GROMACS .gro file of C-alpha atoms in nm:
model
  421
    1MET     CA    1   3.968   0.378  -2.585
    2THR     CA    2   3.869   0.496  -2.239
    3THR     CA    3   3.823   0.853  -2.360
    4ALA     CA    4   3.600   0.747  -2.647
    5THR     CA    5   3.387   0.542  -2.415
    6ALA     CA    6   3.346   0.835  -2.179
    7VAL     CA    7   3.251   1.069  -2.463
    8ASN     CA    8   2.987   0.837  -2.602
    9GLN     CA    9   2.857   0.739  -2.262
   10PRO     CA   10   2.489   0.830  -2.199
   11THR     CA   11   2.411   1.044  -1.900
   12LEU     CA   12   2.244   0.908  -1.587
   13GLN     CA   13   1.986   1.186  -1.554
   14PRO     CA   14   1.643   1.063  -1.678
   15ALA     CA   15   1.490   1.262  -1.958
   16ALA     CA   16   1.216   1.509  -1.874
   17PRO     CA   17   0.863   1.403  -1.959
   18ALA     CA   18   0.732   1.520  -2.291
   19GLY     CA   19   0.469   1.791  -2.300
   20ARG     CA   20   0.388   2.073  -2.062
   21LYS     CA   21   0.353   1.997  -1.692
   22LEU     CA   22   0.077   2.150  -1.485
   23SER     CA   23   0.213   2.390  -1.227
   24LEU     CA   24   0.073   2.374  -0.874
   25PRO     CA   25  -0.132   2.697  -0.906
   26VAL     CA   26  -0.287   2.579  -1.233
   27LEU     CA   27  -0.363   2.237  -1.083
   28LEU     CA   28  -0.529   2.399  -0.780
   29LEU     CA   29  -0.730   2.622  -1.014
   30VAL     CA   30  -0.849   2.317  -1.211
   31ILE     CA   31  -0.950   2.140  -0.889
   32ALA     CA   32  -1.135   2.452  -0.769
   33GLY     CA   33  -1.314   2.478  -1.102
   34GLY     CA   34  -1.417   2.113  -1.079
   35LEU     CA   35  -1.554   2.168  -0.728
   36ALA     CA   36  -1.743   2.478  -0.842
   37LEU     CA   37  -1.907   2.286  -1.129
   38THR     CA   38  -1.992   2.001  -0.892
   39SER     CA   39  -2.150   2.250  -0.652
   40ILE     CA   40  -2.361   2.399  -0.933
   41VAL     CA   41  -2.480   2.050  -1.031
   42ARG     CA   42  -2.561   1.968  -0.668
   43ILE     CA   43  -2.773   2.282  -0.634
   44ILE     CA   44  -2.956   2.223  -0.965
   45THR     CA   45  -3.027   1.853  -0.906
   46GLY     CA   46  -3.072   1.856  -0.530
   47ALA     CA   47  -2.838   1.556  -0.501
   48ASP     CA   48  -2.669   1.669  -0.179
   49GLY     CA   49  -2.512   1.326  -0.139
   50ILE     CA   50  -2.249   1.387  -0.405
   51THR     CA   51  -2.042   1.606  -0.172
   52ASN     CA   52  -2.155   1.529   0.182
   53VAL     CA   53  -1.912   1.424   0.456
   54SER     CA   54  -2.024   1.060   0.459
   55GLN     CA   55  -1.979   1.031   0.082
   56MET     CA   56  -1.628   1.178   0.100
   57SER     CA   57  -1.531   0.962   0.397
   58THR     CA   58  -1.642   0.650   0.208
   59ALA     CA   59  -1.461   0.768  -0.104
   60LEU     CA   60  -1.138   0.812   0.093
   61GLU     CA   61  -1.168   0.462   0.236
   62LEU     CA   62  -1.220   0.315  -0.111
   63ALA     CA   63  -0.940   0.524  -0.263
   64VAL     CA   64  -0.671   0.404  -0.021
   65PRO     CA   65  -0.627   0.044  -0.152
   66ILE     CA   66  -0.640   0.172  -0.511
   67GLY     CA   67  -0.378   0.435  -0.430
   68LEU     CA   68  -0.150   0.185  -0.255
   69ALA     CA   69  -0.170  -0.054  -0.550
   70GLY     CA   70  -0.097   0.233  -0.788
   71LEU     CA   71   0.196   0.344  -0.573
   72GLY     CA   72   0.331  -0.009  -0.591
   73GLY     CA   73   0.305   0.001  -0.968
   74LEU     CA   74   0.483   0.338  -0.969
   75TRP     CA   75   0.787   0.202  -0.782
   76ALA     CA   76   0.820  -0.097  -1.012
   77GLU     CA   77   0.771   0.089  -1.339
   78ARG     CA   78   1.005   0.372  -1.244
   79ALA     CA   79   1.271   0.099  -1.230
   80GLY     CA   80   1.162  -0.039  -1.568
   81VAL     CA   81   0.951  -0.337  -1.458
   82VAL     CA   82   0.583  -0.350  -1.559
   83ASN     CA   83   0.382  -0.492  -1.270
   84ILE     CA   84   0.053  -0.636  -1.389
   85GLY     CA   85   0.071  -0.866  -1.087
   86LEU     CA   86  -0.049  -0.596  -0.845
   87GLU     CA   87  -0.387  -0.768  -0.817
   88GLY     CA   88  -0.226  -1.093  -0.709
   89MET     CA   89   0.001  -0.918  -0.461
   90MET     CA   90  -0.305  -0.746  -0.313
   91ILE     CA   91  -0.474  -1.085  -0.281
   92LEU     CA   92  -0.171  -1.216  -0.092
   93GLY     CA   93  -0.187  -0.910   0.133
   94THR     CA   94  -0.554  -0.968   0.216
   95TRP     CA   95  -0.498  -1.333   0.308
   96PHE     CA   96  -0.173  -1.299   0.502
   97GLY     CA   97  -0.296  -0.986   0.679
   98ALA     CA   98  -0.617  -1.148   0.800
   99TRP     CA   99  -0.445  -1.479   0.884
  100ALA     CA  100  -0.188  -1.312   1.108
  101GLY     CA  101  -0.426  -1.042   1.228
  102TYR     CA  102  -0.686  -1.265   1.389
  103GLN     CA  103  -0.416  -1.467   1.568
  104TRP     CA  104  -0.164  -1.206   1.684
  105GLY     CA  105  -0.338  -0.871   1.647
  106PRO     CA  106  -0.407  -0.625   1.366
  107TRP     CA  107  -0.068  -0.453   1.357
  108THR     CA  108   0.104  -0.789   1.322
  109GLY     CA  109  -0.142  -0.857   1.042
  110VAL     CA  110  -0.033  -0.533   0.872
  111LEU     CA  111   0.333  -0.638   0.885
  112VAL     CA  112   0.270  -0.994   0.766
  113GLY     CA  113   0.039  -0.873   0.490
  114ILE     CA  114   0.314  -0.643   0.361
  115ILE     CA  115   0.555  -0.937   0.367
  116GLY     CA  116   0.303  -1.150   0.177
  117GLY     CA  117   0.275  -0.890  -0.099
  118ALA     CA  118   0.655  -0.846  -0.102
  119ILE     CA  119   0.695  -1.220  -0.160
  120GLY     CA  120   0.480  -1.184  -0.469
  121GLY     CA  121   0.701  -0.893  -0.576
  122LEU     CA  122   1.014  -1.102  -0.519
  123VAL     CA  123   0.879  -1.378  -0.742
  124HIS     CA  124   0.793  -1.125  -1.012
  125ALA     CA  125   1.142  -0.970  -0.990
  126PHE     CA  126   1.311  -1.310  -1.001
  127VAL     CA  127   1.121  -1.413  -1.312
  128THR     CA  128   1.141  -1.084  -1.502
  129VAL     CA  129   1.479  -0.944  -1.398
  130THR     CA  130   1.687  -1.260  -1.367
  131PHE     CA  131   1.526  -1.468  -1.643
  132ASN     CA  132   1.392  -1.187  -1.865
  133VAL     CA  133   1.044  -1.340  -1.888
  134ASN     CA  134   0.788  -1.108  -2.046
  135HIS     CA  135   0.660  -0.878  -1.770
  136ILE     CA  136   0.294  -0.909  -1.869
  137VAL     CA  137   0.308  -1.288  -1.877
  138SER     CA  138   0.475  -1.299  -1.536
  139GLY     CA  139   0.225  -1.057  -1.384
  140VAL     CA  140  -0.075  -1.249  -1.512
  141ALA     CA  141   0.077  -1.573  -1.383
  142ILE     CA  142   0.125  -1.419  -1.037
  143ASN     CA  143  -0.240  -1.308  -1.033
  144ILE     CA  144  -0.353  -1.661  -1.114
  145LEU     CA  145  -0.112  -1.824  -0.867
  146ALA     CA  146  -0.207  -1.586  -0.585
  147LEU     CA  147  -0.577  -1.653  -0.635
  148GLY     CA  148  -0.521  -2.029  -0.648
  149ALA     CA  149  -0.290  -2.030  -0.346
  150THR     CA  150  -0.530  -1.834  -0.124
  151ARG     CA  151  -0.822  -2.051  -0.232
  152TYR     CA  152  -0.621  -2.354  -0.127
  153LEU     CA  153  -0.495  -2.207   0.200
  154ALA     CA  154  -0.819  -2.045   0.318
  155PRO     CA  155  -1.004  -2.369   0.404
  156LEU     CA  156  -0.695  -2.507   0.578
  157ALA     CA  157  -0.646  -2.197   0.791
  158PHE     CA  158  -1.000  -2.070   0.854
  159GLU     CA  159  -1.256  -2.350   0.819
  160ASN     CA  160  -1.208  -2.489   1.171
  161ALA     CA  161  -1.138  -2.153   1.336
  162PRO     CA  162  -1.413  -1.985   1.544
  163GLY     CA  163  -1.611  -1.755   1.316
  164GLY     CA  164  -1.429  -1.870   1.003
  165THR     CA  165  -1.541  -2.056   0.692
  166ALA     CA  166  -1.372  -2.205   0.386
  167LYS     CA  167  -1.389  -1.865   0.216
  168GLN     CA  168  -1.377  -1.623   0.509
  169SER     CA  169  -1.141  -1.565   0.800
  170PRO     CA  170  -1.247  -1.507   1.160
  171PRO     CA  171  -1.296  -1.139   1.249
  172VAL     CA  172  -0.983  -0.929   1.299
  173GLU     CA  173  -0.959  -0.672   1.578
  174SER     CA  174  -0.987  -0.311   1.459
  175LEU     CA  175  -0.680  -0.091   1.419
  176GLY     CA  176  -0.885   0.199   1.549
  177ASP     CA  177  -0.966   0.533   1.393
  178PHE     CA  178  -0.978   0.897   1.492
  179THR     CA  179  -1.196   1.204   1.444
  180VAL     CA  180  -1.062   1.555   1.495
  181PRO     CA  181  -1.287   1.687   1.775
  182GLY     CA  182  -1.459   2.015   1.709
  183LEU     CA  183  -1.333   2.050   1.352
  184SER     CA  184  -1.524   1.744   1.230
  185THR     CA  185  -1.854   1.866   1.380
  186ALA     CA  186  -1.803   2.220   1.247
  187LEU     CA  187  -1.736   2.094   0.895
  188GLN     CA  188  -2.040   1.866   0.902
  189ASP     CA  189  -2.261   2.156   1.015
  190LEU     CA  190  -2.120   2.374   0.739
  191ASN     CA  191  -2.172   2.098   0.485
  192HIS     CA  192  -2.539   2.068   0.583
  193GLN     CA  193  -2.599   2.437   0.506
  194GLY     CA  194  -2.599   2.363   0.132
  195TRP     CA  195  -2.409   2.679   0.040
  196PHE     CA  196  -2.244   2.714  -0.298
  197LEU     CA  197  -1.888   2.577  -0.302
  198VAL     CA  198  -1.828   2.644   0.068
  199SER     CA  199  -2.043   2.350   0.176
  200ASP     CA  200  -1.882   2.126  -0.085
  201ILE     CA  201  -1.532   2.212   0.034
  202ALA     CA  202  -1.648   2.148   0.391
  203GLY     CA  203  -1.777   1.807   0.285
  204LEU     CA  204  -1.443   1.723   0.123
  205LEU     CA  205  -1.240   1.833   0.423
  206GLY     CA  206  -1.485   1.672   0.665
  207GLY     CA  207  -1.425   1.335   0.504
  208LEU     CA  208  -1.054   1.374   0.580
  209VAL     CA  209  -1.102   1.431   0.955
  210THR     CA  210  -1.397   1.205   1.040
  211ASN     CA  211  -1.357   0.837   1.136
  212VAL     CA  212  -1.020   0.808   0.964
  213SER     CA  213  -0.822   0.487   1.014
  214TRP     CA  214  -0.462   0.508   1.129
  215LEU     CA  215  -0.369   0.298   0.829
  216THR     CA  216  -0.526   0.564   0.607
  217LEU     CA  217  -0.287   0.820   0.755
  218ILE     CA  218   0.008   0.590   0.679
  219ALA     CA  219  -0.114   0.543   0.321
  220ILE     CA  220  -0.152   0.919   0.268
  221ALA     CA  221   0.196   0.981   0.409
  222LEU     CA  222   0.342   0.728   0.164
  223ILE     CA  223   0.248   0.952  -0.132
  224PRO     CA  224   0.479   1.247  -0.047
  225GLY     CA  225   0.724   1.002   0.109
  226SER     CA  226   0.760   0.813  -0.219
  227TRP     CA  227   0.797   1.140  -0.411
  228TRP     CA  228   1.076   1.253  -0.179
  229VAL     CA  229   1.265   0.923  -0.198
  230LEU     CA  230   1.233   0.885  -0.576
  231TRP     CA  231   1.293   1.248  -0.677
  232ARG     CA  232   1.503   1.396  -0.399
  233THR     CA  233   1.756   1.127  -0.306
  234ALA     CA  234   2.051   0.961  -0.478
  235PHE     CA  235   1.882   0.625  -0.424
  236GLY     CA  236   1.576   0.746  -0.613
  237LEU     CA  237   1.782   0.887  -0.898
  238ARG     CA  238   1.964   0.557  -0.945
  239LEU     CA  239   1.637   0.364  -0.931
  240ARG     CA  240   1.469   0.588  -1.188
  241SER     CA  241   1.774   0.573  -1.414
  242CYS     CA  242   1.722   0.196  -1.434
  243GLY     CA  243   1.379   0.262  -1.584
  244GLU     CA  244   1.501   0.527  -1.826
  245ASN     CA  245   1.836   0.397  -1.950
  246PRO     CA  246   1.975   0.092  -1.766
  247VAL     CA  247   2.277   0.070  -1.997
  248ALA     CA  248   2.383   0.424  -1.903
  249ALA     CA  249   2.312   0.352  -1.537
  250GLU     CA  250   2.529   0.040  -1.543
  251SER     CA  251   2.812   0.226  -1.718
  252LEU     CA  252   2.814   0.473  -1.426
  253GLY     CA  253   2.839   0.200  -1.165
  254VAL     CA  254   2.473   0.144  -1.076
  255ASN     CA  255   2.384  -0.216  -0.992
  256VAL     CA  256   2.076  -0.229  -1.215
  257TYR     CA  257   1.965  -0.575  -1.101
  258LYS     CA  258   1.976  -0.471  -0.735
  259TYR     CA  259   1.764  -0.161  -0.791
  260LYS     CA  260   1.511  -0.345  -1.004
  261TYR     CA  261   1.477  -0.614  -0.738
  262LEU     CA  262   1.436  -0.357  -0.460
  263ALA     CA  263   1.179  -0.160  -0.658
  264VAL     CA  264   0.963  -0.463  -0.738
  265ILE     CA  265   0.981  -0.600  -0.383
  266ILE     CA  266   0.875  -0.258  -0.248
  267SER     CA  267   0.603  -0.256  -0.514
  268GLY     CA  268   0.471  -0.588  -0.388
  269GLY     CA  269   0.484  -0.469  -0.027
  270LEU     CA  270   0.279  -0.159  -0.108
  271ALA     CA  271   0.022  -0.367  -0.298
  272GLY     CA  272   0.015  -0.608  -0.003
  273LEU     CA  273  -0.053  -0.313   0.229
  274GLY     CA  274  -0.347  -0.224   0.005
  275GLY     CA  275  -0.474  -0.578   0.051
  276VAL     CA  276  -0.429  -0.551   0.428
  277PHE     CA  277  -0.643  -0.237   0.424
  278LEU     CA  278  -0.923  -0.435   0.259
  279SER     CA  279  -0.913  -0.727   0.504
  280ILE     CA  280  -0.853  -0.533   0.828
  281VAL     CA  281  -0.989  -0.179   0.782
  282ALA     CA  282  -1.254  -0.185   0.506
  283ASN     CA  283  -1.377  -0.525   0.631
  284PRO     CA  284  -1.249  -0.689   0.950
  285PHE     CA  285  -1.192  -1.025   0.778
  286TYR     CA  286  -1.050  -1.191   0.468
  287LEU     CA  287  -1.309  -1.282   0.205
  288GLU     CA  288  -1.247  -1.458  -0.124
  289GLY     CA  289  -1.266  -1.213  -0.416
  290GLN     CA  290  -1.214  -0.918  -0.182
  291THR     CA  291  -0.989  -0.718  -0.413
  292SER     CA  292  -1.249  -0.701  -0.695
  293GLY     CA  293  -1.000  -0.582  -0.954
  294ARG     CA  294  -0.864  -0.294  -0.746
  295GLY     CA  295  -0.509  -0.387  -0.843
  296TYR     CA  296  -0.592  -0.320  -1.207
  297ILE     CA  297  -0.769   0.006  -1.120
  298GLY     CA  298  -0.462   0.106  -0.919
  299LEU     CA  299  -0.252   0.047  -1.229
  300ALA     CA  300  -0.493   0.269  -1.423
  301ALA     CA  301  -0.461   0.539  -1.154
  302MET     CA  302  -0.083   0.525  -1.191
  303ILE     CA  303  -0.106   0.566  -1.569
  304PHE     CA  304  -0.359   0.849  -1.531
  305GLY     CA  305  -0.114   1.019  -1.294
  306ASN     CA  306   0.161   0.997  -1.560
  307TRP     CA  307   0.381   0.783  -1.335
  308MET     CA  308   0.390   1.061  -1.071
  309PRO     CA  309   0.274   1.025  -0.705
  310GLY     CA  310   0.058   1.340  -0.703
  311GLY     CA  311  -0.128   1.252  -1.021
  312LEU     CA  312  -0.168   0.898  -0.894
  313ALA     CA  313  -0.332   1.028  -0.575
  314ILE     CA  314  -0.579   1.235  -0.777
  315GLY     CA  315  -0.660   0.934  -0.995
  316ALA     CA  316  -0.710   0.709  -0.694
  317GLY     CA  317  -0.939   0.969  -0.537
  318LEU     CA  318  -1.144   0.991  -0.855
  319PHE     CA  319  -1.183   0.615  -0.885
  320GLY     CA  320  -1.253   0.582  -0.512
  321TYR     CA  321  -1.523   0.847  -0.537
  322THR     CA  322  -1.699   0.678  -0.828
  323ASP     CA  323  -1.673   0.345  -0.648
  324SER     CA  324  -1.836   0.500  -0.340
  325LEU     CA  325  -2.144   0.583  -0.545
  326ASN     CA  326  -2.236   0.214  -0.526
  327LEU     CA  327  -2.262   0.234  -0.150
  328ARG     CA  328  -2.439   0.563  -0.081
  329GLY     CA  329  -2.747   0.653  -0.284
  330GLY     CA  330  -2.577   0.556  -0.604
  331ALA     CA  331  -2.862   0.588  -0.855
  332GLU     CA  332  -2.954   0.945  -0.759
  333ASN     CA  333  -2.595   1.061  -0.743
  334VAL     CA  334  -2.490   0.900  -1.072
  335HIS     CA  335  -2.792   1.058  -1.241
  336ALA     CA  336  -2.681   1.400  -1.112
  337LEU     CA  337  -2.329   1.334  -1.237
  338LEU     CA  338  -2.466   1.284  -1.589
  339LEU     CA  339  -2.534   1.658  -1.591
  340LEU     CA  340  -2.181   1.726  -1.467
  341GLY     CA  341  -2.042   1.498  -1.736
  342SER     CA  342  -2.234   1.676  -2.011
  343ILE     CA  343  -2.106   2.016  -1.892
  344LEU     CA  344  -1.746   1.890  -1.884
  345LEU     CA  345  -1.783   1.748  -2.234
  346VAL     CA  346  -1.910   2.083  -2.366
  347ILE     CA  347  -1.615   2.259  -2.201
  348GLY     CA  348  -1.384   2.002  -2.357
  349ALA     CA  349  -1.541   2.061  -2.700
  350ILE     CA  350  -1.485   2.436  -2.667
  351TRP     CA  351  -1.122   2.377  -2.568
  352LEU     CA  352  -1.066   2.150  -2.868
  353ALA     CA  353  -1.227   2.406  -3.099
  354VAL     CA  354  -0.998   2.680  -2.966
  355ARG     CA  355  -0.704   2.453  -3.050
  356LYS     CA  356  -0.853   2.410  -3.402
  357LYS     CA  357  -0.924   2.040  -3.358
  358TYR     CA  358  -1.268   2.077  -3.510
  359LEU     CA  359  -1.344   1.710  -3.577
  360GLN     CA  360  -1.265   1.605  -3.220
  361ALA     CA  361  -1.457   1.906  -3.091
  362GLY     CA  362  -1.763   1.810  -3.292
  363ILE     CA  363  -1.755   1.449  -3.170
  364THR     CA  364  -1.712   1.561  -2.809
  365LEU     CA  365  -2.002   1.806  -2.840
  366VAL     CA  366  -2.230   1.535  -2.983
  367ILE     CA  367  -2.142   1.300  -2.699
  368GLY     CA  368  -2.207   1.579  -2.447
  369ALA     CA  369  -2.548   1.645  -2.604
  370LEU     CA  370  -2.637   1.275  -2.584
  371VAL     CA  371  -2.536   1.258  -2.217
  372PHE     CA  372  -2.747   1.567  -2.142
  373ALA     CA  373  -3.042   1.413  -2.328
  374TRP     CA  374  -3.003   1.100  -2.114
  375TYR     CA  375  -3.007   1.316  -1.801
  376ALA     CA  376  -3.308   1.522  -1.913
  377ALA     CA  377  -3.515   1.224  -2.025
  378THR     CA  378  -3.474   1.015  -1.708
  379ASP     CA  379  -3.513   1.055  -1.334
  380GLU     CA  380  -3.262   0.786  -1.234
  381VAL     CA  381  -3.017   0.541  -1.386
  382PRO     CA  382  -3.034   0.159  -1.367
  383ASN     CA  383  -2.842  -0.010  -1.087
  384GLN     CA  384  -2.630  -0.188  -1.347
  385VAL     CA  385  -2.500   0.150  -1.466
  386VAL     CA  386  -2.418   0.248  -1.108
  387ALA     CA  387  -2.219  -0.073  -1.058
  388ALA     CA  388  -2.030  -0.020  -1.384
  389THR     CA  389  -1.953   0.349  -1.320
  390PRO     CA  390  -1.602   0.300  -1.165
  391TYR     CA  391  -1.488   0.090  -1.459
  392VAL     CA  392  -1.641   0.321  -1.720
  393ILE     CA  393  -1.474   0.621  -1.555
  394THR     CA  394  -1.144   0.430  -1.558
  395LEU     CA  395  -1.165   0.376  -1.934
  396LEU     CA  396  -1.279   0.731  -2.008
  397VAL     CA  397  -1.009   0.892  -1.798
  398LEU     CA  398  -0.735   0.683  -1.959
  399ALA     CA  399  -0.870   0.756  -2.307
  400LEU     CA  400  -0.886   1.132  -2.246
  401SER     CA  401  -0.545   1.154  -2.080
  402ALA     CA  402  -0.359   0.926  -2.322
  403GLN     CA  403  -0.210   1.211  -2.527
  404ARG     CA  404  -0.009   1.359  -2.240
  405LEU     CA  405   0.135   1.038  -2.096
  406ARG     CA  406   0.497   0.928  -2.108
  407MET     CA  407   0.611   0.612  -1.936
  408PRO     CA  408   0.976   0.554  -1.837
  409ARG     CA  409   1.168   0.485  -2.158
  410ALA     CA  410   1.293   0.139  -2.064
  411ASP     CA  411   0.968   0.032  -1.896
  412GLY     CA  412   0.902  -0.334  -1.974
  413LEU     CA  413   1.211  -0.376  -2.192
  414PRO     CA  414   1.440  -0.677  -2.133
  415TYR     CA  415   1.779  -0.604  -1.986
  416ARG     CA  416   2.092  -0.817  -1.947
  417LYS     CA  417   2.390  -0.719  -1.738
  418GLY     CA  418   2.670  -0.591  -1.960
  419GLN     CA  419   2.454  -0.560  -2.272
  420GLY     CA  420   2.591  -0.210  -2.347
  421LYS     CA  421   2.950  -0.329  -2.384
   0.00000   0.00000   0.00000
């Protein structure tokens, strides 16, 4: 009996993702090609703002909370728990971070904000793992409860505080930021030259070394740190096995409930840290509605990245960049990006034609022609289009990348201890 069980026992190693994976050289080549096309568009349109240092610095600041929310979703879903409640956990992070920050200092606010988000993760784990409630229903409920709880608590905590209102906390002291002396100035000077590709790369790098918050550095370090823990440690292997085949994991002695709980609590803490970034770094105060759907966009960045930290970071950067267009000369820059979009669509149509997908190639080419006609016939785009750009890009990116995605096999599936016996 024991021998038969061992023979039929599934292995712990998660299955490899379907489809071909981009190697690092190919990925770098794609990024370089994208920068070259962007540089060409900048020179043609004269929209220097699309790659200047200020634009990239703003994009980085806006990408961080999206990336942290997406990273939280990655931890949970790698353990098999869908976390739609990232938005609510971010809301808890914004409130708890600002509440503790204005009283005891910003770094205390960071810690308490992480704890606030982790509490939301604990609730989600308790409901979904212990009671097997549908993960989507639980996540939506947490979003609603977090919004209602902070709306109730904000007037009690902030209304009578100096500088606070029923919907806004008093100002929180800054965490501080840094600029690399010499290098930052050199990159800005190089960016202002307007040279092909070189100036655009200088703008990108300049945004990474100019007025960067210490919390941004922590967030960036969490990307490779999460990859190392999840893909290079025994702990990470066990956690990922719970998202691929929990029955096999349990049969090999893994405490599936424990790993699911840990993953979702860490997920909530990371989302809470994203909320802290919004209420202490991006704005030095809590404000009702501060997250503005960034938890959902973070989830989209995670899906775009195929449940991998590196892809998630690229997705967060893309969404952060499009979001930054609202803040810095958005109409002119979005109009210039219409030309870039039409070029990319034509390249996509050629690629589809080479692969003999003629119908899809024809549709893509028509769409590219329409986008180019829009660019050629106008001098700017309406402000409403600028405001909607991040959300439109989110939908387009997910639609175009859907064919290569593979979520963990047991993601969102109910699991009961001992169900494989």
